[in-house]
CSV table of C-alpha atoms in Angstrom, one decimal:
chain,number,residue,atom,x,y,z
A,1,MET,CA,88.8,17.9,-41.0
A,2,SER,CA,91.7,16.5,-43.1
A,3,SER,CA,92.3,12.9,-43.6
A,4,PRO,CA,95.8,11.4,-43.9
A,5,ASP,CA,95.6,11.4,-47.7
A,6,THR,CA,94.7,15.1,-47.8
A,7,ALA,CA,97.0,16.4,-45.0
A,8,ASP,CA,99.8,17.2,-47.4
A,9,ARG,CA,97.5,18.9,-49.9
A,10,PRO,CA,96.7,22.7,-49.7
A,11,LEU,CA,93.3,23.8,-48.6
A,12,THR,CA,91.0,23.3,-51.6
A,13,VAL,CA,88.0,25.2,-53.0
A,14,VAL,CA,86.5,24.9,-56.5
A,15,LEU,CA,84.9,27.7,-58.4
A,16,VAL,CA,82.2,26.9,-60.9
A,17,GLY,CA,79.9,29.1,-62.9
A,18,PRO,CA,79.0,30.4,-66.4
A,19,MET,CA,81.3,32.0,-68.9
A,20,ALA,CA,82.4,35.5,-67.7
A,21,ALA,CA,81.3,35.1,-64.1
A,22,GLY,CA,84.8,36.1,-62.9
A,23,LYS,CA,86.0,32.6,-61.9
A,24,THR,CA,89.6,33.3,-62.8
A,25,SER,CA,89.7,36.9,-61.4
A,26,VAL,CA,88.1,35.9,-58.1
A,27,GLY,CA,90.0,32.6,-58.0
A,28,ARG,CA,93.4,34.3,-58.1
A,29,LYS,CA,92.4,36.7,-55.3
A,30,VAL,CA,91.1,33.8,-53.2
A,31,SER,CA,94.3,31.8,-53.7
A,32,ARG,CA,96.4,34.8,-52.5
A,33,LEU,CA,94.1,35.2,-49.4
A,34,LEU,CA,94.3,31.5,-48.5
A,35,GLU,CA,98.0,31.3,-49.5
A,36,VAL,CA,97.4,28.3,-51.7
A,37,PRO,CA,98.1,27.6,-55.4
A,38,PHE,CA,95.6,28.7,-58.1
A,39,THR,CA,94.7,26.6,-61.2
A,40,ASP,CA,92.5,27.6,-64.0
A,41,THR,CA,91.6,24.4,-65.8
A,42,ASP,CA,90.9,26.1,-69.1
A,43,LYS,CA,94.3,27.8,-69.1
A,44,ARG,CA,95.9,24.4,-68.2
A,45,ILE,CA,94.2,22.7,-71.1
A,46,ALA,CA,95.2,25.6,-73.5
A,47,ALA,CA,98.8,25.4,-72.3
A,48,GLU,CA,99.0,21.6,-72.9
A,49,HIS,CA,96.8,21.2,-76.0
A,50,GLY,CA,96.5,24.6,-77.7
A,51,PRO,CA,93.8,27.3,-77.8
A,52,ILE,CA,90.4,26.1,-76.8
A,53,PRO,CA,88.6,27.5,-79.9
A,54,GLN,CA,91.0,25.5,-82.0
A,55,ILE,CA,90.4,22.3,-80.0
A,56,PHE,CA,86.6,22.8,-80.5
A,57,ALA,CA,87.1,23.5,-84.2
A,58,GLU,CA,89.4,20.6,-84.9
A,59,HIS,CA,88.2,17.9,-82.5
A,60,GLY,CA,84.7,19.0,-81.3
A,61,GLU,CA,83.2,19.6,-77.9
A,62,PRO,CA,83.2,15.9,-76.7
A,63,TYR,CA,87.0,15.7,-77.2
A,64,PHE,CA,87.4,19.0,-75.3
A,65,ARG,CA,85.2,17.7,-72.4
A,66,ASP,CA,87.5,14.6,-72.1
A,67,LEU,CA,90.5,16.8,-71.8
A,68,GLU,CA,88.6,19.0,-69.3
A,69,ARG,CA,87.6,16.0,-67.1
A,70,THR,CA,91.2,15.0,-66.8
A,71,ALA,CA,92.4,18.5,-66.1
A,72,VAL,CA,89.8,19.0,-63.4
A,73,ALA,CA,90.7,15.7,-61.7
A,74,GLU,CA,94.4,16.5,-61.7
A,75,ALA,CA,93.8,20.1,-60.4
A,76,VAL,CA,91.6,19.1,-57.5
A,77,ALA,CA,94.0,16.3,-56.6
A,78,ALA,CA,96.8,18.9,-56.3
A,79,GLY,CA,94.6,21.2,-54.1
A,80,GLY,CA,94.3,24.9,-53.8
A,81,VAL,CA,91.8,27.2,-55.6
A,82,VAL,CA,90.6,25.6,-58.8
A,83,SER,CA,88.6,27.5,-61.4
A,84,LEU,CA,86.7,25.3,-63.8
A,85,GLY,CA,85.5,26.2,-67.3
A,86,GLY,CA,81.8,27.1,-67.6
A,87,GLY,CA,80.9,23.7,-69.1
A,88,ALA,CA,82.8,21.4,-66.8
A,89,VAL,CA,79.7,20.7,-64.8
A,90,THR,CA,78.0,19.1,-67.8
A,91,ASP,CA,80.2,16.0,-67.2
A,92,THR,CA,78.7,13.4,-64.9
A,93,ALA,CA,82.1,12.2,-63.6
A,94,THR,CA,83.2,15.8,-62.9
A,95,ARG,CA,80.0,16.5,-60.9
A,96,ALA,CA,80.6,13.3,-58.9
A,97,LEU,CA,84.1,14.4,-58.1
A,98,LEU,CA,82.8,17.9,-57.1
A,99,ALA,CA,80.3,16.4,-54.7
A,100,GLN,CA,83.3,15.5,-52.5
A,101,LEU,CA,84.7,19.1,-52.4
A,102,PRO,CA,83.8,22.6,-51.3
A,103,VAL,CA,82.4,24.3,-54.3
A,104,VAL,CA,81.4,27.9,-54.9
A,105,PHE,CA,79.0,28.8,-57.7
A,106,LEU,CA,79.8,32.2,-59.1
A,107,THR,CA,76.7,33.5,-60.7
A,108,VAL,CA,76.3,36.7,-62.8
A,109,SER,CA,73.5,38.6,-64.5
A,110,ALA,CA,73.2,38.7,-68.2
A,111,GLU,CA,73.4,42.5,-68.0
A,112,ALA,CA,76.7,42.4,-66.2
A,113,VAL,CA,78.1,39.7,-68.5
A,114,SER,CA,77.3,41.5,-71.7
A,115,GLN,CA,80.3,43.8,-71.3
A,116,ARG,CA,82.6,40.9,-70.2
A,117,ILE,CA,82.1,38.6,-73.2
A,118,ARG,CA,82.5,41.0,-76.2
A,119,GLY,CA,85.4,39.8,-78.4
A,120,ALA,CA,86.4,37.2,-75.8
A,121,GLY,CA,87.0,34.2,-78.2
A,122,ARG,CA,84.6,31.9,-76.5
A,123,PRO,CA,83.8,29.1,-78.9
A,124,LEU,CA,80.2,28.4,-77.7
A,125,LEU,CA,79.3,32.1,-78.2
A,126,THR,CA,80.6,32.5,-81.8
A,127,GLY,CA,78.4,32.4,-84.8
A,128,GLU,CA,75.1,34.0,-85.9
A,129,GLY,CA,73.0,36.0,-83.5
A,130,ASP,CA,73.4,37.7,-80.2
A,131,PRO,CA,76.2,36.2,-78.0
A,132,VAL,CA,74.4,37.4,-74.9
A,133,GLU,CA,71.3,35.4,-75.9
A,134,ARG,CA,73.4,32.3,-76.5
A,135,TRP,CA,75.0,32.9,-73.1
A,136,ARG,CA,71.6,33.1,-71.5
A,137,THR,CA,70.6,29.8,-73.2
A,138,ILE,CA,73.8,28.0,-72.1
A,139,PHE,CA,73.5,29.4,-68.6
A,140,ALA,CA,69.8,28.2,-68.3
A,141,GLU,CA,70.8,24.7,-69.5
A,142,ARG,CA,73.6,24.4,-66.9
A,143,LEU,CA,72.0,26.2,-64.0
A,144,GLY,CA,70.7,23.0,-62.3
A,145,TRP,CA,74.2,21.5,-62.5
A,146,TYR,CA,75.8,24.5,-60.9
A,147,GLU,CA,73.3,24.5,-58.1
A,148,GLU,CA,73.7,20.7,-57.7
A,149,VAL,CA,77.4,20.9,-57.0
A,150,ALA,CA,77.5,24.2,-55.1
A,151,ASP,CA,78.0,24.6,-51.4
A,152,LEU,CA,77.9,28.4,-51.6
A,153,THR,CA,76.5,30.8,-54.3
A,154,VAL,CA,78.0,34.2,-54.8
A,155,ASP,CA,76.8,36.8,-57.3
A,156,THR,CA,79.6,38.6,-59.1
A,157,SER,CA,77.4,41.1,-61.0
A,158,ARG,CA,78.0,44.2,-59.0
A,159,ARG,CA,80.3,43.7,-56.0
A,160,PRO,CA,84.1,44.3,-56.3
A,161,MET,CA,86.1,41.1,-57.0
A,162,ARG,CA,88.2,41.8,-53.9
A,163,MET,CA,85.1,41.7,-51.6
A,164,LEU,CA,83.9,38.5,-53.2
A,165,ALA,CA,87.3,36.9,-52.8
A,166,GLU,CA,87.3,37.9,-49.1
A,167,GLN,CA,83.8,36.4,-48.6
A,168,ILE,CA,84.8,33.1,-50.3
A,169,ALA,CA,88.1,32.9,-48.4
A,170,ALA,CA,86.4,33.5,-45.1
A,171,TRP,CA,83.7,30.9,-45.9
A,172,ARG,CA,86.4,28.3,-46.9
A,173,LYS,CA,88.3,28.8,-43.7
A,174,GLU,CA,85.1,28.3,-41.7
A,175,GLN,CA,84.8,24.9,-43.4
A,176,GLU,CA,88.0,23.5,-41.8
């Protein structure tokens, strides 16, 4: 199913989902199983521009989303397993790009995520009030976009990451 312009590029699969769904953990395992590179766009942005909380504080969310749009486009052009930040799907151009790619939506329950987000330095969860409630609100706002771009949905709440990675890798191989 590869065209001449994608023949030299590794097998590609994109992981989307809310903060703390396990996109990086699962993504690393999927990349090993598929024997392709792994890119975490948040980590790439932080490596090139500094810590994400600092980017938000100094430049605001719209500036960060611009950096993110570029990082996503570069990562998917290179191929492999690409893990996107939770808010990447809020960008119209990013969603249009994802419509052309195999995308897995990693979902997770608020109960499971409550242990994963404590003290995690996530800028959209800082401030007054309960971070899990803010997570719920953000997830509800983005859910339609995750579902719009997804070709496969996998719940990471209770199953071991290795099993999830095996399921995603097998699904991706079937797409070829």
